[in-house]
Amino acid sequence: MKHMLFAPSFLLSIAIFLCSPTSLFALTDFDAGSLTQKKAVPSGSEGVFAESMGFEKVDALSTNSTSITWNSELERQGVILGLLGLHQEALEKFNEAIRINPEQSSVYAKIGDILYYTGKTEESEKYYNLAIYYDKNNRFAHQRLGIIAESKGKIQEAIDHYEKGLIGATDRYLGTRLNLAQCYILAKKYDNAIQLLEKYKSSPIFTDSARLVLASAYLGTEQFEEALRLYDHILSKE
């Protein structure tokens, strides 16, 4: 497989963009306080650049080797075009990738991202569901569907998607955990929210926003002293 080569400055600009709260492929999760989406996959051949862009390994059992190569390349090109704001061009690359491999779950999720980012929420939901149809464990599609369900007030549905979206996720995915904890609180499942967040209290990724969510859960269980400690921690920094 031929590899695309990028100058260090270009890679740095991509990394900075991915850490932006408005990044196209950073709609749900954040790492140490900034919104990012990551998926650890390819071994060796795809390298760090592909990993940072969230590529998923193509199932070799359902696709021939030529399709694997082209699909990865087309998906990569679509991501870069999307990051550059060339949404229509990105969609064209993703659609071409789907024509080659109609079962590539990650491509459907990325189409959903573009549609969601450009305000086409209903359409994006269809593509996230397609992503899950072809890979029921696509955690990023579940995370986005959780956001959409929560925005519609479908709290239990949001909880179900967020929980599935956290299967296999590393500790750095605090954003989705916060979303899930807030839904637990809305559903009066305060103990679930506490159990989800409490172990991160001493972590450097535990932001003031996270402390406020955890404090709300403590209040729900009448653990007032624990809630006050968190409020004091926040106020002491002002």
Coordinates of C-alpha atoms in Angstrom, one line a residue:
M1 CA 0.0 0.0 0.0
K2 CA 1.3 3.5 -0.9
H3 CA 1.3 5.9 2.0
M4 CA 0.4 9.6 1.9
L5 CA 3.3 11.8 3.2
F6 CA 2.6 15.0 5.2
A7 CA 4.9 17.7 6.3
P8 CA 5.2 18.1 10.1
S9 CA 3.6 21.5 10.0
F10 CA 0.5 20.1 8.2
L11 CA 0.2 17.3 10.7
L12 CA 0.4 19.8 13.5
S13 CA -2.4 21.9 11.9
I14 CA -4.6 18.8 11.6
A15 CA -3.9 17.9 15.2
I16 CA -4.8 21.4 16.4
F17 CA -8.0 21.3 14.3
L18 CA -9.0 18.0 15.8
C19 CA -8.7 19.5 19.3
S20 CA -11.0 22.3 18.4
P21 CA -14.5 22.2 19.9
T22 CA -15.9 22.9 16.4
S23 CA -13.9 20.2 14.7
L24 CA -16.0 18.2 12.2
F25 CA -14.9 14.9 13.6
A26 CA -15.0 15.9 17.2
L27 CA -18.7 16.1 18.0
T28 CA -18.9 14.0 21.1
D29 CA -15.9 13.1 23.1
F30 CA -13.1 15.1 24.6
D31 CA -9.6 14.3 25.7
A32 CA -8.3 16.3 28.7
G33 CA -10.9 19.0 28.3
S34 CA -10.9 19.5 24.5
L35 CA -13.2 17.8 22.1
T36 CA -11.6 15.0 20.1
Q37 CA -12.6 11.7 18.5
K38 CA -10.1 8.9 18.3
K39 CA -10.2 5.2 17.5
A40 CA -7.2 3.0 18.1
V41 CA -6.9 0.6 15.2
P42 CA -4.6 -0.1 12.4
S43 CA -1.5 -2.1 13.2
G44 CA 1.7 -0.7 11.8
S45 CA 0.8 0.0 8.2
E46 CA -1.7 2.8 8.8
G47 CA 0.5 4.6 11.4
V48 CA -0.2 7.4 13.8
F49 CA -1.8 9.7 11.3
A50 CA -4.5 7.2 10.5
E51 CA -5.1 6.4 14.1
S52 CA -5.6 10.1 14.9
M53 CA -8.2 10.4 12.2
G54 CA -10.2 7.5 13.7
F55 CA -10.0 4.9 10.9
E56 CA -11.5 1.5 11.5
K57 CA -10.0 -1.7 10.3
V58 CA -11.9 -3.1 7.3
D59 CA -13.1 -6.7 7.7
A60 CA -11.0 -8.7 5.4
L61 CA -13.5 -11.5 5.4
S62 CA -16.1 -9.4 3.6
T63 CA -13.8 -7.4 1.3
N64 CA -11.1 -8.2 -1.1
S65 CA -7.6 -6.7 -0.6
T66 CA -8.0 -4.2 -3.3
S67 CA -11.1 -2.8 -1.7
I68 CA -9.4 -2.6 1.7
T69 CA -6.6 -0.4 0.2
W70 CA -8.9 1.9 -1.8
N71 CA -11.5 2.2 1.0
S72 CA -8.9 3.3 3.5
E73 CA -7.4 5.8 1.1
L74 CA -10.8 7.2 0.0
E75 CA -11.9 7.4 3.7
R76 CA -8.7 9.2 4.5
Q77 CA -9.2 11.7 1.7
G78 CA -12.8 12.3 2.8
V79 CA -11.7 13.1 6.3
I80 CA -9.1 15.6 5.2
L81 CA -11.6 17.3 2.8
G82 CA -14.1 17.5 5.7
L83 CA -11.5 19.0 8.0
L84 CA -10.8 21.6 5.3
G85 CA -14.5 22.5 5.2
L86 CA -15.0 21.0 1.8
H87 CA -18.1 19.0 2.8
Q88 CA -19.5 18.2 -0.6
E89 CA -16.2 16.9 -1.8
A90 CA -15.8 14.9 1.4
L91 CA -19.2 13.3 0.8
E92 CA -18.3 12.4 -2.7
K93 CA -15.2 10.5 -1.4
F94 CA -17.2 8.8 1.2
N95 CA -19.9 7.8 -1.2
E96 CA -17.2 6.4 -3.6
A97 CA -15.8 4.4 -0.7
I98 CA -19.3 3.0 0.0
R99 CA -19.7 2.0 -3.6
I100 CA -16.5 -0.1 -3.3
N101 CA -17.4 -1.5 0.1
P102 CA -21.1 -1.0 1.1
E103 CA -20.5 -2.6 4.5
Q104 CA -17.8 -0.2 5.8
S105 CA -19.4 1.1 9.0
S106 CA -16.9 3.8 9.7
V107 CA -17.7 5.6 6.4
Y108 CA -21.4 5.8 7.2
A109 CA -20.5 7.3 10.6
K110 CA -18.3 9.9 8.9
I111 CA -21.1 10.8 6.5
G112 CA -23.3 11.2 9.5
D113 CA -20.8 13.6 11.1
I114 CA -20.8 15.9 8.1
L115 CA -24.6 15.9 7.9
Y116 CA -24.8 16.5 11.7
Y117 CA -22.2 19.3 11.5
T118 CA -24.1 21.0 8.7
G119 CA -27.4 21.0 10.5
K120 CA -29.0 18.0 8.8
T121 CA -29.7 16.1 12.0
E122 CA -32.4 13.8 10.8
E123 CA -30.3 12.7 7.8
S124 CA -27.3 12.2 10.0
E125 CA -29.3 9.9 12.3
K126 CA -30.1 7.6 9.3
Y127 CA -26.4 7.2 8.5
Y128 CA -25.4 6.6 12.1
N129 CA -28.0 3.8 12.2
L130 CA -26.6 2.4 9.0
A131 CA -23.1 2.4 10.7
I132 CA -24.6 0.4 13.6
Y133 CA -26.4 -1.9 11.2
Y134 CA -23.1 -2.9 9.6
D135 CA -21.2 -2.9 12.9
K136 CA -23.3 -3.0 16.1
N137 CA -20.2 -2.1 18.1
N138 CA -19.4 1.1 16.3
R139 CA -19.1 3.2 19.5
F140 CA -18.8 6.5 17.7
A141 CA -22.1 6.1 16.0
H142 CA -23.7 5.1 19.3
Q143 CA -22.2 8.3 20.9
R144 CA -23.7 10.5 18.2
L145 CA -27.0 8.8 18.4
G146 CA -26.9 9.4 22.1
I147 CA -26.5 13.1 21.6
I148 CA -29.4 13.2 19.1
A149 CA -31.7 11.1 21.4
E150 CA -30.8 13.4 24.4
S151 CA -31.6 16.5 22.3
K152 CA -35.0 15.0 21.6
G153 CA -35.6 14.3 25.3
K154 CA -35.4 10.6 24.8
I155 CA -33.3 10.0 27.9
Q156 CA -33.4 6.2 28.2
E157 CA -32.6 5.8 24.5
A158 CA -29.7 8.2 25.0
I159 CA -28.5 6.2 28.0
D160 CA -28.6 3.0 26.0
H161 CA -26.5 4.6 23.2
Y162 CA -24.0 6.3 25.5
E163 CA -23.5 3.0 27.4
K164 CA -22.8 1.1 24.2
G165 CA -20.6 4.0 23.0
L166 CA -18.4 3.6 26.0
I167 CA -17.7 -0.1 25.5
G168 CA -14.0 -0.5 24.9
A169 CA -13.4 3.3 25.3
T170 CA -10.3 4.4 27.3
D171 CA -10.5 6.6 30.4
R172 CA -9.7 9.7 28.3
Y173 CA -13.2 9.7 26.9
L174 CA -14.7 11.9 29.6
G175 CA -17.1 13.7 27.3
T176 CA -19.4 10.8 26.6
R177 CA -19.2 9.8 30.3
L178 CA -20.4 13.3 31.2
N179 CA -23.2 13.1 28.7
L180 CA -24.2 9.7 30.2
A181 CA -23.9 10.9 33.8
Q182 CA -26.2 13.9 33.0
C183 CA -28.7 11.5 31.5
Y184 CA -28.5 9.3 34.6
I185 CA -29.2 12.3 36.7
L186 CA -32.2 13.2 34.6
A187 CA -33.5 9.7 35.0
K188 CA -32.8 10.0 38.8
K189 CA -30.2 7.2 38.6
Y190 CA -27.9 9.2 40.8
D191 CA -25.8 6.2 42.0
N192 CA -25.1 5.3 38.4
A193 CA -23.8 8.8 37.7
I194 CA -21.6 8.7 40.9
Q195 CA -20.2 5.3 40.0
L196 CA -19.4 6.5 36.5
L197 CA -17.5 9.7 37.4
E198 CA -16.2 9.3 41.0
K199 CA -13.1 7.4 40.1
Y200 CA -11.9 10.3 37.9
K201 CA -12.1 12.9 40.7
S202 CA -8.3 13.0 41.1
S203 CA -7.5 12.8 37.4
P204 CA -6.0 15.8 35.6
I205 CA -8.8 15.3 32.9
F206 CA -11.5 15.9 35.5
T207 CA -12.7 19.4 34.6
D208 CA -14.9 21.8 36.6
S209 CA -17.7 20.8 34.3
A210 CA -17.3 17.3 35.4
R211 CA -17.2 18.3 39.1
L212 CA -20.5 20.2 38.6
V213 CA -22.1 17.1 37.1
L214 CA -20.8 14.9 39.9
A215 CA -21.9 17.4 42.5
S216 CA -25.4 17.3 41.1
A217 CA -25.4 13.5 41.5
Y218 CA -24.2 13.8 45.1
L219 CA -27.1 16.3 45.8
G220 CA -29.5 13.7 44.3
T221 CA -28.4 11.2 46.9
E222 CA -28.2 13.8 49.7
Q223 CA -24.5 13.6 50.0
F224 CA -24.2 17.3 50.7
E225 CA -20.7 17.3 52.1
E226 CA -19.3 15.6 49.0
A227 CA -21.1 18.1 46.8
L228 CA -19.8 21.1 48.9
R229 CA -16.2 19.8 48.6
L230 CA -16.5 19.9 44.8
Y231 CA -18.1 23.4 44.8
D232 CA -15.3 24.6 47.1
H233 CA -12.7 23.2 44.8
I234 CA -14.2 25.1 41.9
L235 CA -14.6 28.3 43.8
S236 CA -11.1 28.2 45.3
K237 CA -9.6 28.6 41.8
E238 CA -11.4 31.9 41.1

